Amino acid sequence: MPQNASRAAGRHFLQIPGPTPLPDRVLRAMDTPLIDHRGPEFAKLAKRCLEGIKTIFKTTNPVIIYTATGTGAWEAALVNTLSPGDRVLMVETGQFAKQWKDMAIRLGLKPEFIAGDWRTGADAAKIEDHLRQDKARAIKAVCVLHNETATGCLSPIEPIRKAIDAVGHPALLMVDTISSLASTDYCHDDWGVDVTVGGAQKGLMLPPGMSFNAVSDKALHAAKSSKLPKSFWSWDDMLNMNKVGFFPYTPATQMLQGLAVSIDMLHEEGLDNVFARHARLAEATRRAVRAWGLEVLCREAKYYSPTITAVLLPDGHDADAFRSLALETFNISYGASFGPYAKKYFRIGHLGDINDGWMMGVLATTEMALAVAGIPHKKGGVQAAMDYIVSAQSRAARVAAE
Ligand SMILES: *Cc1c(COP(=O)(O)O)cnc(C)c1O
């Protein structure tokens, strides 16, 4: 925005990997009078949300809805199933994995952290090796991130389930899907996950302040003997009240109004179409990055994230300075960098209510910002992304015509 202005024209490009741009329809749905959260109208809304959200996690079991950001649902997953001193196996995929591990320590758990270099997802073979060593079966849970938001690496979950089963290990499997749910396929039941943690402000296209635990029967069983203290996070209280369409305390009524609509929107588009759209935007973004002659932080294609691409800048260029300049000049926000790669990369979020044209606006803005910032790069990233989208959409149009 010009130095002498206090307003920037047009919409802000909110390309951080969550919160994601809020669809107007969700915004309108939330712009309603408050209702009695113990009344019949609320019970209808709650039931719609509690049933609807199961279709997003792909589970027939209950999903618990918390008035909290994703971090709260992380805590809920741990305190409802585990006891002080329990060992848990976690994988160092990046900053968010580290934060969940640090939380486990604070809660009195004993995490074992499989080291990683922040450029790949979780390796099922390493998890299997680690569990095989655990002859006493002392590890109570394996906790992984489906999508490491800090690095843009996705960890396939089915191989991890298979690894646990191959050893015949009884540990619970807990998966954080905060930045992947409703953007790429996820099957809580079919993949044998015990607790799935979700959040509102990423693929679900809602404001921050709501999060989820999807639970398996095995997790519900573990909850019966879990000894970590819990009160606000107690699954029991929630499940009992949810049965009749209510919550143990005042729920975030307006967030539920938004959630009901966001679930409708996902099904109107069709979940498979939603996933295909995210895959297309992610591939277009990576092609742009490569054409610029820059490097994607995730270094193995099998771990590429469908929702976030972290872009490494050439040595000697500060990614935080680049983000500030892009914000001032073009009114676009990117995600920051962390850990061993702090200041070395920026993240482009391509998740939520974003279409091809919007994405091209983002990539064109990014190419312009690279030029304004004087970061060495080749031209043609935008063209490469367009070529890919044109070919993907032409293929889709041909298939539709057949
Ligand atoms: C955003 C995010 C979190 C943290 O969620 P908050 O809503 O910020 O508390 C945790 N894990 C992952 C993978 C995330 O993307």
CSV table of C-alpha atoms in Angstrom, one decimal, residues 34 39 96-97 104 144 167 186 221 300 321 368 390:
chain,number,residue,atom,x,y,z
A,34,LEU,CA,-27.8,-15.5,19.1
A,39,GLY,CA,-33.2,-24.4,23.6
A,96,PHE,CA,4.1,-28.2,15.0
A,97,ALA,CA,5.3,-31.7,15.8
A,104,ALA,CA,3.3,-33.9,26.0
A,144,VAL,CA,1.9,-38.0,14.1
A,167,VAL,CA,4.6,-55.3,15.1
A,186,TYR,CA,-8.7,-38.6,5.3
A,221,HIS,CA,-11.9,-47.6,26.1
A,300,GLU,CA,10.5,-36.0,-1.6
A,321,ALA,CA,12.1,-9.3,4.9
A,368,MET,CA,6.0,-9.7,-8.9
A,390,VAL,CA,-5.0,-25.6,-18.3
